[in-house]
PDB file of C-alpha atoms and ligand atoms in Angstrom:
ATOM      1  CA  LEU A   5      -0.087   0.069  -0.396  1.00 50.00           C
ATOM      2  CA  THR A   6       1.154   3.441  -0.932  1.00 55.00           C
ATOM      3  CA  GLY A   7      -0.515   5.155   2.228  1.00 52.00           C
ATOM      4  CA  LYS A   8      -2.777   6.692   0.074  1.00 53.00           C
ATOM      5  CA  GLU A   9      -6.260   6.299   0.425  1.00 52.00           C
ATOM      6  CA  VAL A  10      -7.985   3.616  -1.198  1.00 56.00           C
ATOM      7  CA  VAL A  11     -11.324   3.805  -1.853  1.00 61.00           C
ATOM      8  CA  ALA A  12     -13.501   0.602  -2.222  1.00 71.00           C
ATOM      9  CA  MET A  13     -15.921   0.421  -5.011  1.00 83.00           C
ATOM     10  CA  ARG A  14     -19.405  -0.236  -4.379  1.00 93.00           C
ATOM     11  CA  THR A  15     -21.196  -2.625  -6.345  1.00 96.00           C
ATOM     12  CA  ALA A  16     -25.073  -3.127  -7.246  1.00 98.00           C
ATOM     13  CA  LEU A  17     -26.558  -5.808  -9.127  1.00 98.00           C
ATOM     14  CA  VAL A  18     -29.819  -5.060 -10.812  1.00 98.00           C
ATOM     15  CA  VAL A  19     -32.356  -8.089 -11.966  1.00 98.00           C
ATOM     16  CA  HIS A  20     -35.174  -7.704 -13.954  1.00 98.00           C
ATOM     17  CA  ALA A  21     -37.753  -9.921 -15.467  1.00 98.00           C
ATOM     18  CA  SER A  22     -39.474  -8.800 -18.569  1.00 98.00           C
ATOM     19  CA  ARG A  23     -41.616 -10.265 -20.989  1.00 96.00           C
ATOM     20  CA  HIS A  24     -41.488  -7.686 -23.830  1.00 96.00           C
ATOM     21  CA  GLY A  25     -38.603  -5.364 -22.694  1.00 97.00           C
ATOM     22  CA  SER A  26     -39.774  -2.356 -21.199  1.00 97.00           C
ATOM     23  CA  THR A  27     -38.688  -3.385 -17.622  1.00 98.00           C
ATOM     24  CA  ALA A  28     -35.296  -4.492 -18.939  1.00 98.00           C
ATOM     25  CA  GLY A  29     -35.057  -1.525 -20.406  1.00 98.00           C
ATOM     26  CA  ILE A  30     -35.819   0.426 -17.042  1.00 98.00           C
ATOM     27  CA  ALA A  31     -33.296  -2.135 -15.539  1.00 98.00           C
ATOM     28  CA  ASP A  32     -30.699  -0.745 -18.066  1.00 98.00           C
ATOM     29  CA  ARG A  33     -31.364   2.851 -17.465  1.00 98.00           C
ATOM     30  CA  ILE A  34     -30.610   2.239 -13.352  1.00 98.00           C
ATOM     31  CA  GLY A  35     -27.856   0.381 -14.198  1.00 98.00           C
ATOM     32  CA  GLU A  36     -26.664   3.527 -16.138  1.00 98.00           C
ATOM     33  CA  VAL A  37     -27.333   6.086 -13.782  1.00 98.00           C
ATOM     34  CA  LEU A  38     -25.338   3.688 -10.808  1.00 98.00           C
ATOM     35  CA  HIS A  39     -22.678   3.011 -12.837  1.00 97.00           C
ATOM     36  CA  GLY A  40     -22.189   7.117 -13.464  1.00 97.00           C
ATOM     37  CA  LYS A  41     -22.349   7.513  -9.795  1.00 96.00           C
ATOM     38  CA  GLY A  42     -19.269   5.261  -9.416  1.00 95.00           C
ATOM     39  CA  ILE A  43     -21.453   2.066  -8.332  1.00 96.00           C
ATOM     40  CA  GLN A  44     -20.002  -0.548 -10.376  1.00 96.00           C
ATOM     41  CA  THR A  45     -23.154  -2.153 -11.483  1.00 98.00           C
ATOM     42  CA  ALA A  46     -24.270  -5.414 -13.479  1.00 98.00           C
ATOM     43  CA  VAL A  47     -27.630  -6.026 -14.870  1.00 98.00           C
ATOM     44  CA  ALA A  48     -29.186  -9.269 -15.542  1.00 98.00           C
ATOM     45  CA  SER A  49     -32.041 -11.351 -16.396  1.00 98.00           C
ATOM     46  CA  ALA A  50     -33.513 -13.069 -13.784  1.00 98.00           C
ATOM     47  CA  SER A  51     -33.939 -16.105 -15.955  1.00 98.00           C
ATOM     48  CA  SER A  52     -30.204 -16.262 -15.907  1.00 98.00           C
ATOM     49  CA  ARG A  53     -30.397 -17.085 -12.225  1.00 98.00           C
ATOM     50  CA  PRO A  54     -27.689 -14.157 -11.193  1.00 98.00           C
ATOM     51  CA  ASP A  55     -25.568 -14.626  -8.033  1.00 98.00           C
ATOM     52  CA  PRO A  56     -26.530 -11.514  -5.363  1.00 98.00           C
ATOM     53  CA  THR A  57     -23.804 -12.959  -3.051  1.00 97.00           C
ATOM     54  CA  GLY A  58     -21.129 -10.032  -3.028  1.00 95.00           C
ATOM     55  CA  PHE A  59     -22.730  -7.332  -4.245  1.00 97.00           C
ATOM     56  CA  ASP A  60     -23.595  -4.376  -1.665  1.00 95.00           C
ATOM     57  CA  ALA A  61     -26.738  -3.689  -3.034  1.00 97.00           C
ATOM     58  CA  VAL A  62     -29.730  -5.426  -5.289  1.00 98.00           C
ATOM     59  CA  ILE A  63     -32.338  -3.813  -7.248  1.00 98.00           C
ATOM     60  CA  ILE A  64     -34.978  -5.905  -8.647  1.00 98.00           C
ATOM     61  CA  GLY A  65     -38.001  -5.593 -11.202  1.00 98.00           C
ATOM     62  CA  SER A  66     -40.348  -7.014 -12.909  1.00 98.00           C
ATOM     63  CA  GLY A  67     -43.061  -6.366 -15.664  1.00 97.00           C
ATOM     64  CA  ILE A  68     -46.687  -6.822 -14.444  1.00 96.00           C
ATOM     65  CA  TYR A  69     -49.002  -9.421 -15.784  1.00 94.00           C
ATOM     66  CA  LEU A  70     -52.629  -9.864 -14.751  1.00 90.00           C
ATOM     67  CA  GLY A  71     -51.786  -8.213 -11.321  1.00 93.00           C
ATOM     68  CA  ARG A  72     -48.506 -10.222 -10.753  1.00 96.00           C
ATOM     69  CA  TRP A  73     -44.839 -10.428 -10.773  1.00 98.00           C
ATOM     70  CA  LEU A  74     -43.348 -12.729 -13.673  1.00 98.00           C
ATOM     71  CA  GLU A  75     -42.621 -15.752 -11.913  1.00 97.00           C
ATOM     72  CA  ASP A  76     -38.886 -15.579 -12.967  1.00 98.00           C
ATOM     73  CA  ALA A  77     -38.620 -12.671 -10.641  1.00 98.00           C
ATOM     74  CA  ILE A  78     -40.251 -14.284  -8.076  1.00 98.00           C
ATOM     75  CA  GLY A  79     -38.257 -16.852  -8.074  1.00 98.00           C
ATOM     76  CA  PHE A  80     -35.134 -14.969  -7.861  1.00 98.00           C
ATOM     77  CA  VAL A  81     -36.447 -13.299  -4.835  1.00 98.00           C
ATOM     78  CA  GLU A  82     -37.718 -16.286  -3.126  1.00 98.00           C
ATOM     79  CA  ARG A  83     -34.351 -18.695  -4.112  1.00 98.00           C
ATOM     80  CA  ASN A  84     -31.911 -15.907  -2.539  1.00 98.00           C
ATOM     81  CA  ARG A  85     -34.062 -14.547   0.637  1.00 98.00           C
ATOM     82  CA  VAL A  86     -31.237 -15.392   2.946  1.00 97.00           C
ATOM     83  CA  THR A  87     -28.806 -13.469   1.308  1.00 98.00           C
ATOM     84  CA  LEU A  88     -30.998 -10.177  -0.035  1.00 98.00           C
ATOM     85  CA  VAL A  89     -32.088  -9.734   3.518  1.00 97.00           C
ATOM     86  CA  THR A  90     -28.605  -9.019   4.642  1.00 96.00           C
ATOM     87  CA  LYS A  91     -28.387  -6.475   1.815  1.00 96.00           C
ATOM     88  CA  PRO A  92     -30.173  -3.132   1.087  1.00 97.00           C
ATOM     89  CA  VAL A  93     -32.973  -4.037  -1.617  1.00 98.00           C
ATOM     90  CA  TRP A  94     -34.910  -2.045  -3.780  1.00 98.00           C
ATOM     91  CA  LEU A  95     -37.757  -3.251  -5.484  1.00 98.00           C
ATOM     92  CA  PHE A  96     -39.601  -1.986  -8.537  1.00 98.00           C
ATOM     93  CA  SER A  97     -42.867  -3.033 -11.053  1.00 97.00           C
ATOM     94  CA  SER A  98     -43.111  -1.702 -14.434  1.00 96.00           C
ATOM     95  CA  GLY A  99     -46.805  -1.968 -15.083  1.00 90.00           C
ATOM     96  CA  PRO A 100     -49.280   0.572 -15.243  1.00 86.00           C
ATOM     97  CA  LEU A 101     -50.319   2.081 -18.907  1.00 86.00           C
ATOM     98  CA  LYS A 102     -51.117   5.671 -18.899  1.00 81.00           C
ATOM     99  CA  GLY A 103     -55.116   6.001 -19.542  1.00 74.00           C
ATOM    100  CA  ALA A 104     -55.616   2.821 -18.665  1.00 71.00           C
ATOM    101  CA  ASN A 105     -59.243   2.304 -17.229  1.00 59.00           C
ATOM    102  CA  MET A 106     -58.260   0.728 -14.058  1.00 55.00           C
ATOM    103  CA  SER A 107     -55.762   3.508 -12.843  1.00 58.00           C
ATOM    104  CA  LYS A 108     -57.738   6.286 -11.133  1.00 65.00           C
ATOM    105  CA  PRO A 109     -56.268   9.644 -10.187  1.00 66.00           C
ATOM    106  CA  GLY A 110     -54.600   9.919  -6.544  1.00 73.00           C
ATOM    107  CA  SER A 111     -55.081   6.028  -5.882  1.00 80.00           C
ATOM    108  CA  ASP A 112     -52.237   3.785  -4.647  1.00 88.00           C
ATOM    109  CA  PRO A 113     -49.962   2.935  -7.716  1.00 89.00           C
ATOM    110  CA  LEU A 114     -49.353  -0.610  -6.190  1.00 92.00           C
ATOM    111  CA  VAL A 115     -53.357  -1.032  -6.148  1.00 92.00           C
ATOM    112  CA  ASP A 116     -53.246   0.297  -9.891  1.00 89.00           C
ATOM    113  CA  ALA A 117     -50.899  -2.239 -11.079  1.00 92.00           C
ATOM    114  CA  LEU A 118     -51.339  -5.330  -8.951  1.00 93.00           C
ATOM    115  CA  GLY A 119     -55.020  -5.080  -7.639  1.00 91.00           C
ATOM    116  CA  PRO A 120     -56.467  -4.459  -3.743  1.00 93.00           C
ATOM    117  CA  GLU A 121     -54.706  -5.107  -1.096  1.00 94.00           C
ATOM    118  CA  ASP A 122     -57.292  -7.524   0.054  1.00 95.00           C
ATOM    119  CA  GLY A 123     -60.095  -9.199  -0.828  1.00 95.00           C
ATOM    120  CA  PRO A 124     -60.844 -10.856  -4.338  1.00 93.00           C
ATOM    121  CA  GLY A 125     -58.171 -10.032  -7.133  1.00 92.00           C
ATOM    122  CA  SER A 126     -55.662  -9.509  -4.278  1.00 95.00           C
ATOM    123  CA  GLY A 127     -53.095 -12.101  -4.515  1.00 96.00           C
ATOM    124  CA  GLY A 128     -50.542 -10.872  -6.451  1.00 96.00           C
ATOM    125  CA  HIS A 129     -50.569  -7.591  -4.261  1.00 96.00           C
ATOM    126  CA  LYS A 130     -50.199  -9.790  -1.367  1.00 97.00           C
ATOM    127  CA  GLN A 131     -47.404 -11.977  -3.049  1.00 97.00           C
ATOM    128  CA  LEU A 132     -45.485  -8.843  -3.807  1.00 97.00           C
ATOM    129  CA  THR A 133     -45.848  -7.316  -0.242  1.00 97.00           C
ATOM    130  CA  ALA A 134     -44.806 -10.755   0.856  1.00 98.00           C
ATOM    131  CA  LEU A 135     -41.713 -10.756  -0.989  1.00 98.00           C
ATOM    132  CA  ALA A 136     -40.944  -7.227  -0.099  1.00 98.00           C
ATOM    133  CA  THR A 137     -41.101  -7.941   3.753  1.00 98.00           C
ATOM    134  CA  ALA A 138     -39.367 -11.013   3.612  1.00 97.00           C
ATOM    135  CA  VAL A 139     -36.153  -9.071   2.055  1.00 98.00           C
ATOM    136  CA  ASN A 140     -36.613  -6.187   3.912  1.00 97.00           C
ATOM    137  CA  ALA A 141     -36.894  -4.366   0.924  1.00 98.00           C
ATOM    138  CA  ARG A 142     -36.161  -0.411   1.090  1.00 97.00           C
ATOM    139  CA  GLU A 143     -38.876   0.606  -1.482  1.00 96.00           C
ATOM    140  CA  ASN A 144     -41.508  -0.913  -3.523  1.00 96.00           C
ATOM    141  CA  HIS A 145     -41.968   1.408  -6.413  1.00 97.00           C
ATOM    142  CA  VAL A 146     -44.082   1.269  -9.391  1.00 96.00           C
ATOM    143  CA  PHE A 147     -42.988   2.662 -12.806  1.00 96.00           C
ATOM    144  CA  TYR A 148     -45.177   3.222 -15.637  1.00 95.00           C
ATOM    145  CA  GLY A 149     -44.597   0.558 -18.366  1.00 95.00           C
ATOM    146  CA  ALA A 150     -45.162   0.346 -22.008  1.00 95.00           C
ATOM    147  CA  TYR A 151     -47.073  -1.963 -24.502  1.00 92.00           C
ATOM    148  CA  ASP A 152     -46.739  -2.217 -28.028  1.00 90.00           C
ATOM    149  CA  PRO A 153     -49.270  -4.625 -29.811  1.00 87.00           C
ATOM    150  CA  ALA A 154     -47.138  -5.128 -32.639  1.00 88.00           C
ATOM    151  CA  ASP A 155     -44.808  -7.209 -30.140  1.00 90.00           C
ATOM    152  CA  PRO A 156     -46.512 -11.229 -30.404  1.00 89.00           C
ATOM    153  CA  PRO A 157     -48.012 -12.264 -27.271  1.00 90.00           C
ATOM    154  CA  GLN A 158     -45.801 -14.459 -24.912  1.00 89.00           C
ATOM    155  CA  THR A 159     -48.364 -16.604 -23.324  1.00 90.00           C
ATOM    156  CA  VAL A 160     -51.876 -17.970 -23.844  1.00 89.00           C
ATOM    157  CA  PRO A 161     -53.695 -15.872 -21.362  1.00 86.00           C
ATOM    158  CA  GLU A 162     -51.568 -12.815 -22.870  1.00 88.00           C
ATOM    159  CA  ARG A 163     -53.088 -13.741 -26.329  1.00 89.00           C
ATOM    160  CA  LEU A 164     -56.812 -14.289 -24.932  1.00 88.00           C
ATOM    161  CA  LEU A 165     -56.373 -10.859 -22.992  1.00 85.00           C
ATOM    162  CA  ARG A 166     -55.415  -8.938 -26.329  1.00 85.00           C
ATOM    163  CA  ILE A 167     -58.370  -9.897 -27.925  1.00 84.00           C
ATOM    164  CA  MET A 168     -61.134  -9.273 -25.754  1.00 84.00           C
ATOM    165  CA  PRO A 169     -63.475  -6.347 -26.408  1.00 78.00           C
ATOM    166  CA  PHE A 170     -62.426  -4.282 -23.327  1.00 77.00           C
ATOM    167  CA  SER A 171     -58.665  -4.753 -23.700  1.00 78.00           C
ATOM    168  CA  LYS A 172     -58.058  -1.572 -25.626  1.00 74.00           C
ATOM    169  CA  GLY A 173     -59.039   0.011 -22.313  1.00 75.00           C
ATOM    170  CA  ILE A 174     -56.913  -1.771 -20.163  1.00 76.00           C
ATOM    171  CA  LEU A 175     -53.918  -1.964 -22.570  1.00 85.00           C
ATOM    172  CA  PRO A 176     -53.689   1.572 -23.985  1.00 87.00           C
ATOM    173  CA  THR A 177     -50.947   1.548 -26.578  1.00 90.00           C
ATOM    174  CA  GLY A 178     -47.676   3.481 -25.994  1.00 92.00           C
ATOM    175  CA  ASP A 179     -44.495   3.723 -24.098  1.00 95.00           C
ATOM    176  CA  TYR A 180     -45.349   5.871 -20.782  1.00 94.00           C
ATOM    177  CA  ARG A 181     -41.996   5.074 -19.100  1.00 96.00           C
ATOM    178  CA  GLU A 182     -40.919   8.172 -17.469  1.00 96.00           C
ATOM    179  CA  TRP A 183     -37.359   8.245 -17.686  1.00 98.00           C
ATOM    180  CA  ASP A 184     -36.380  11.287 -15.721  1.00 98.00           C
ATOM    181  CA  VAL A 185     -38.605   9.540 -12.742  1.00 97.00           C
ATOM    182  CA  ILE A 186     -36.774   6.796 -13.174  1.00 98.00           C
ATOM    183  CA  GLU A 187     -33.431   8.758 -13.339  1.00 98.00           C
ATOM    184  CA  ALA A 188     -34.113  10.224 -10.020  1.00 98.00           C
ATOM    185  CA  TRP A 189     -34.932   7.252  -8.275  1.00 98.00           C
ATOM    186  CA  ALA A 190     -32.186   5.281  -9.508  1.00 98.00           C
ATOM    187  CA  GLY A 191     -30.273   8.918  -8.132  1.00 98.00           C
ATOM    188  CA  GLY A 192     -31.740   8.083  -4.666  1.00 97.00           C
ATOM    189  CA  ILE A 193     -30.464   4.332  -4.585  1.00 97.00           C
ATOM    190  CA  ALA A 194     -27.028   5.727  -5.270  1.00 96.00           C
ATOM    191  CA  ALA A 195     -26.853   8.518  -3.110  1.00 95.00           C
ATOM    192  CA  GLU A 196     -28.315   6.002   0.037  1.00 94.00           C
ATOM    193  CA  LEU A 197     -25.735   3.392  -1.223  1.00 92.00           C
ATOM    194  CA  LEU A 198     -22.714   5.628  -1.109  1.00 91.00           C
ATOM    195  CA  GLU A 199     -23.505   7.328   1.866  1.00 86.00           C
ATOM    196  CA  ARG A 200     -24.409   3.861   3.654  1.00 64.00           C
ATOM    197  CA  VAL A 201     -21.629   1.740   3.128  1.00 53.00           C
ATOM    198  CA  PRO A 202     -18.747   4.338   3.513  1.00 55.00           C
ATOM    199  CA  ALA A 203     -15.793   4.265   1.789  1.00 53.00           C
ATOM    200  CA  ALA A 204     -13.550   2.134   3.021  1.00 53.00           C
ATOM    201  CA  THR A 205     -10.061   3.108   3.660  1.00 45.00           C
ATOM    202  CA  LEU A 206      -7.327   0.563   3.405  1.00 42.00           C
ATOM    203  CA  ALA A 207      -4.242   2.326   4.058  1.00 41.00           C
TER     204      ALA A 207
HETATM  205  C1  FMN B 317     -51.548  -9.093 -20.962  1.00 73.73           C
HETATM  206  C2  FMN B 317     -51.050  -8.322 -20.018  1.00 73.73           C
HETATM  207  C3  FMN B 317     -51.565  -8.023 -19.002  1.00 73.73           C
HETATM  208  C4  FMN B 317     -51.210  -6.962 -18.350  1.00 73.73           C
HETATM  209  N1  FMN B 317     -51.199  -6.798 -16.944  1.00 73.73           N
HETATM  210  C5  FMN B 317     -51.018  -5.769 -15.836  1.00 73.73           C
HETATM  211  C6  FMN B 317     -51.559  -5.402 -14.815  1.00 73.73           C
HETATM  212  O1  FMN B 317     -52.246  -6.495 -14.444  1.00 73.73           O
HETATM  213  N2  FMN B 317     -51.112  -4.263 -14.174  1.00 73.73           N
HETATM  214  C7  FMN B 317     -50.415  -3.565 -14.664  1.00 73.73           C
HETATM  215  O2  FMN B 317     -50.241  -2.582 -14.041  1.00 73.73           O
HETATM  216  N3  FMN B 317     -49.899  -3.706 -16.180  1.00 73.73           N
HETATM  217  C8  FMN B 317     -50.439  -4.544 -16.647  1.00 73.73           C
HETATM  218  N4  FMN B 317     -50.141  -4.886 -18.081  1.00 73.73           N
HETATM  219  C9  FMN B 317     -48.859  -3.734 -18.774  1.00 73.73           C
HETATM  220  C10 FMN B 317     -47.276  -4.407 -18.775  1.00 73.73           C
HETATM  221  O3  FMN B 317     -47.056  -4.539 -17.248  1.00 73.73           O
HETATM  222  C11 FMN B 317     -46.513  -3.193 -19.293  1.00 73.73           C
HETATM  223  O4  FMN B 317     -46.643  -3.708 -20.744  1.00 73.73           O
HETATM  224  C12 FMN B 317     -45.052  -3.356 -18.893  1.00 73.73           C
HETATM  225  O5  FMN B 317     -44.372  -2.259 -19.031  1.00 73.73           O
HETATM  226  C13 FMN B 317     -44.675  -4.929 -19.445  1.00 73.73           C
HETATM  227  O6  FMN B 317     -43.241  -4.965 -19.357  1.00 73.73           O
HETATM  228  P1  FMN B 317     -42.176  -5.906 -19.819  1.00 73.73           P
HETATM  229  O7  FMN B 317     -42.069  -5.008 -21.552  1.00 73.73           O
HETATM  230  O8  FMN B 317     -40.713  -5.755 -19.384  1.00 73.73           O
HETATM  231  O9  FMN B 317     -42.688  -7.060 -19.939  1.00 73.73           O
HETATM  232  C14 FMN B 317     -50.489  -5.884 -19.082  1.00 73.73           C
HETATM  233  C15 FMN B 317     -49.635  -6.020 -20.006  1.00 73.73           C
HETATM  234  C16 FMN B 317     -50.159  -7.060 -21.127  1.00 73.73           C
HETATM  235  C17 FMN B 317     -49.977  -7.227 -22.358  1.00 73.73           C
END
């Protein structure tokens, strides 16, 4: 050692489950923001089963389908719960499409995206809340998503929902991702991470 201060690089893992790419795009942008703040960041698909061990922080996001997180994202959290609970973890969802008739002004974004907290149709909301609690997540954030009907459906329920007469009301075409909001959220994570884990001095 030279006697100079050596600042340990902070590291973060951003994991996403994305059926049509919009959540992956949000994960990439979060990765870019963290990287820009000097945090060494890996972005990985949950289906590639990344290992969160060794990262200082983990950010996990999923697209929402029929009021639920995608299985790959749920599996990642469940499989790694014991590791994740020892680290700062942030969750995000990419879901609501602006103008969708399921969204009411002033309502809770988690309710808009996942359905009610209790009662009929609350399964996906309860499940995500339980995951957030299990890993002691700092935030459970919802971003607007994107929907492009030209991108072919990937599951049978998706195919069926799209051809329902009411589908135009719940699936407005467009990319509603708010990049400034996403960047601000990632900036907040960077700030918390850089403050929380003080730079180690090895010299
Ligand atoms: C079949 C289908 C069902 C959807 N269900 C929901 C839903 O229940 N709640 C919601 O907020 N968004 C819902 N969406 C919108 C998606 O969550 C949104 O398009 C998201 O950005 C998709 O992420 P991805 O591109 O990463 O797969 C649905 C979209 C489709 C195509």
